[in-house]
C-alpha cells in the first residue's frame, strides 16, 4: 500500500506547476492520506519530485528535524518566483495551486477524492 500511496502522492506533487505551492494537507486530501504521510513521502522523494513546492498550511516552509528551515527549499521556491514576507510566509491566495482538473485524474488513472 505504501508504494501505491507514495506513487499517488508523487504524481500529485509533480502536477504542482513551477511558481506554485501546495500544502501537505492539500496533497493529503487529494491522495487520501494524512499530512504526516505526505511529509514522510517528501522526505523520501526521488530527485525528480519537486518536493520544494510542498509547504505547511500557514504558507511557511516547515522546520526540519533539526529545528532549522530548509534553506535549499527556500532558495528553490524563490528561484521559481514564489515570494515570502518578512515572517517567512508566502501568500497562499496568490501562490497556492488549485489542484488537478478532471482530465489529470483520468490521465493518471486515479479516482479523484469525493471532494476536492
mmCIF file of C-alpha atoms in Angstrom:
data_model
loop_
_atom_site.group_PDB
_atom_site.id
_atom_site.type_symbol
_atom_site.label_atom_id
_atom_site.label_comp_id
_atom_site.label_asym_id
_atom_site.label_seq_id
_atom_site.Cartn_x
_atom_site.Cartn_y
_atom_site.Cartn_z
ATOM 1 C CA UNK A 1 0.000 0.000 0.000
ATOM 2 C CA UNK A 2 2.757 2.459 0.858
ATOM 3 C CA UNK A 3 4.346 2.265 -2.578
ATOM 4 C CA UNK A 4 0.940 2.815 -4.219
ATOM 5 C CA UNK A 5 0.217 5.702 -1.865
ATOM 6 C CA UNK A 6 3.644 7.247 -2.447
ATOM 7 C CA UNK A 7 3.145 6.907 -6.221
ATOM 8 C CA UNK A 8 -0.127 8.814 -5.909
ATOM 9 C CA UNK A 9 1.478 11.479 -3.695
ATOM 10 C CA UNK A 10 4.405 11.869 -6.070
ATOM 11 C CA UNK A 11 2.113 12.140 -9.104
ATOM 12 C CA UNK A 12 0.196 14.933 -7.368
ATOM 13 C CA UNK A 13 3.373 16.757 -6.343
ATOM 14 C CA UNK A 14 4.694 16.519 -9.912
ATOM 15 C CA UNK A 15 1.465 18.207 -11.056
ATOM 16 C CA UNK A 16 2.156 21.317 -8.953
ATOM 17 C CA UNK A 17 3.470 23.826 -11.505
ATOM 18 C CA UNK A 18 6.640 25.830 -11.123
ATOM 19 C CA UNK A 19 5.954 29.043 -9.213
ATOM 20 C CA UNK A 20 3.098 27.481 -7.236
ATOM 21 C CA UNK A 21 2.939 25.642 -3.923
ATOM 22 C CA UNK A 22 0.622 23.113 -2.305
ATOM 23 C CA UNK A 23 0.229 22.322 1.357
ATOM 24 C CA UNK A 24 0.851 18.983 2.998
ATOM 25 C CA UNK A 25 -2.826 18.864 3.932
ATOM 26 C CA UNK A 26 -3.945 19.704 0.401
ATOM 27 C CA UNK A 27 -1.888 16.874 -1.094
ATOM 28 C CA UNK A 28 -3.050 14.564 1.705
ATOM 29 C CA UNK A 29 -6.706 15.275 0.987
ATOM 30 C CA UNK A 30 -6.206 14.632 -2.723
ATOM 31 C CA UNK A 31 -4.166 11.474 -2.106
ATOM 32 C CA UNK A 32 -6.465 10.096 0.584
ATOM 33 C CA UNK A 33 -3.966 10.026 3.428
ATOM 34 C CA UNK A 34 -2.679 12.155 6.307
ATOM 35 C CA UNK A 35 -0.491 15.237 6.032
ATOM 36 C CA UNK A 36 2.138 13.375 8.070
ATOM 37 C CA UNK A 37 2.248 10.642 5.410
ATOM 38 C CA UNK A 38 2.830 13.316 2.766
ATOM 39 C CA UNK A 39 5.708 14.625 4.896
ATOM 40 C CA UNK A 40 7.229 11.157 5.093
ATOM 41 C CA UNK A 41 6.868 10.777 1.325
ATOM 42 C CA UNK A 42 8.568 14.140 0.735
ATOM 43 C CA UNK A 43 11.484 13.160 2.954
ATOM 44 C CA UNK A 44 11.937 10.004 0.847
ATOM 45 C CA UNK A 45 11.215 11.653 -2.528
ATOM 46 C CA UNK A 46 13.332 10.765 -5.549
ATOM 47 C CA UNK A 47 15.236 13.592 -7.236
ATOM 48 C CA UNK A 48 12.625 14.094 -9.981
ATOM 49 C CA UNK A 49 9.931 15.080 -7.457
ATOM 50 C CA UNK A 50 9.607 18.870 -6.894
ATOM 51 C CA UNK A 51 9.384 18.398 -3.102
ATOM 52 C CA UNK A 52 10.195 22.064 -2.519
ATOM 53 C CA UNK A 53 6.683 23.045 -3.648
ATOM 54 C CA UNK A 54 5.052 21.426 -0.605
ATOM 55 C CA UNK A 55 4.742 23.722 2.409
ATOM 56 C CA UNK A 56 2.638 23.937 5.542
ATOM 57 C CA UNK A 57 -0.859 25.376 5.879
ATOM 58 C CA UNK A 58 0.473 28.687 7.229
ATOM 59 C CA UNK A 59 2.317 29.263 3.956
ATOM 60 C CA UNK A 60 5.668 28.537 5.581
ATOM 61 C CA UNK A 61 8.476 26.121 4.916
ATOM 62 C CA UNK A 62 8.188 23.552 7.698
ATOM 63 C CA UNK A 63 11.009 23.124 10.166
ATOM 64 C CA UNK A 64 13.214 20.114 9.641
ATOM 65 C CA UNK A 65 14.056 17.540 12.300
ATOM 66 C CA UNK A 66 16.982 19.669 13.482
ATOM 67 C CA UNK A 67 14.668 22.675 14.020
ATOM 68 C CA UNK A 68 16.029 24.709 11.104
ATOM 69 C CA UNK A 69 14.263 25.919 7.975
ATOM 70 C CA UNK A 70 15.455 24.158 4.847
ATOM 71 C CA UNK A 71 17.396 26.893 3.074
ATOM 72 C CA UNK A 72 17.591 24.839 -0.133
ATOM 73 C CA UNK A 73 13.793 24.678 -0.235
ATOM 74 C CA UNK A 74 13.565 28.418 0.317
ATOM 75 C CA UNK A 75 16.093 29.136 -2.419
ATOM 76 C CA UNK A 76 14.398 26.786 -4.897
ATOM 77 C CA UNK A 77 10.990 28.379 -4.318
ATOM 78 C CA UNK A 78 12.361 31.911 -4.582
ATOM 79 C CA UNK A 79 14.122 30.924 -7.817
ATOM 80 C CA UNK A 80 10.743 29.724 -9.128
ATOM 81 C CA UNK A 81 9.231 33.126 -8.296
ATOM 82 C CA UNK A 82 7.454 32.310 -5.025
ATOM 83 C CA UNK A 83 7.719 35.340 -2.732
ATOM 84 C CA UNK A 84 7.917 35.208 1.060
ATOM 85 C CA UNK A 85 7.281 38.038 3.506
ATOM 86 C CA UNK A 86 9.499 39.029 6.424
ATOM 87 C CA UNK A 87 7.902 36.345 8.592
ATOM 88 C CA UNK A 88 8.809 33.630 6.091
ATOM 89 C CA UNK A 89 5.283 33.180 4.768
ATOM 90 C CA UNK A 90 4.005 33.107 1.229
ATOM 91 C CA UNK A 91 0.565 34.366 0.284
ATOM 92 C CA UNK A 92 -1.424 31.216 -0.408
ATOM 93 C CA UNK A 93 -4.151 33.244 -2.110
ATOM 94 C CA UNK A 94 -1.575 34.033 -4.803
ATOM 95 C CA UNK A 95 0.784 31.061 -4.893
ATOM 96 C CA UNK A 96 -1.322 28.057 -3.888
ATOM 97 C CA UNK A 97 -2.017 25.563 -6.656
ATOM 98 C CA UNK A 98 -5.716 24.952 -7.151
ATOM 99 C CA UNK A 99 -5.328 21.226 -7.720
ATOM 100 C CA UNK A 100 -5.657 18.917 -10.693
ATOM 101 C CA UNK A 101 -8.551 19.004 -13.100
ATOM 102 C CA UNK A 102 -10.714 16.058 -14.168
ATOM 103 C CA UNK A 103 -8.519 15.403 -17.208
ATOM 104 C CA UNK A 104 -5.448 14.994 -14.989
ATOM 105 C CA UNK A 105 -7.260 12.418 -12.837
ATOM 106 C CA UNK A 106 -8.303 10.487 -15.937
ATOM 107 C CA UNK A 107 -4.795 10.570 -17.420
ATOM 108 C CA UNK A 108 -3.307 9.296 -14.168
ATOM 109 C CA UNK A 109 -5.891 6.522 -13.967
ATOM 110 C CA UNK A 110 -6.658 7.590 -10.380
ATOM 111 C CA UNK A 111 -10.073 8.042 -8.876
ATOM 112 C CA UNK A 112 -10.428 11.610 -7.619
ATOM 113 C CA UNK A 113 -11.339 12.061 -3.958
ATOM 114 C CA UNK A 114 -15.038 12.532 -3.235
ATOM 115 C CA UNK A 115 -14.438 16.208 -2.504
ATOM 116 C CA UNK A 116 -11.619 18.435 -3.633
#
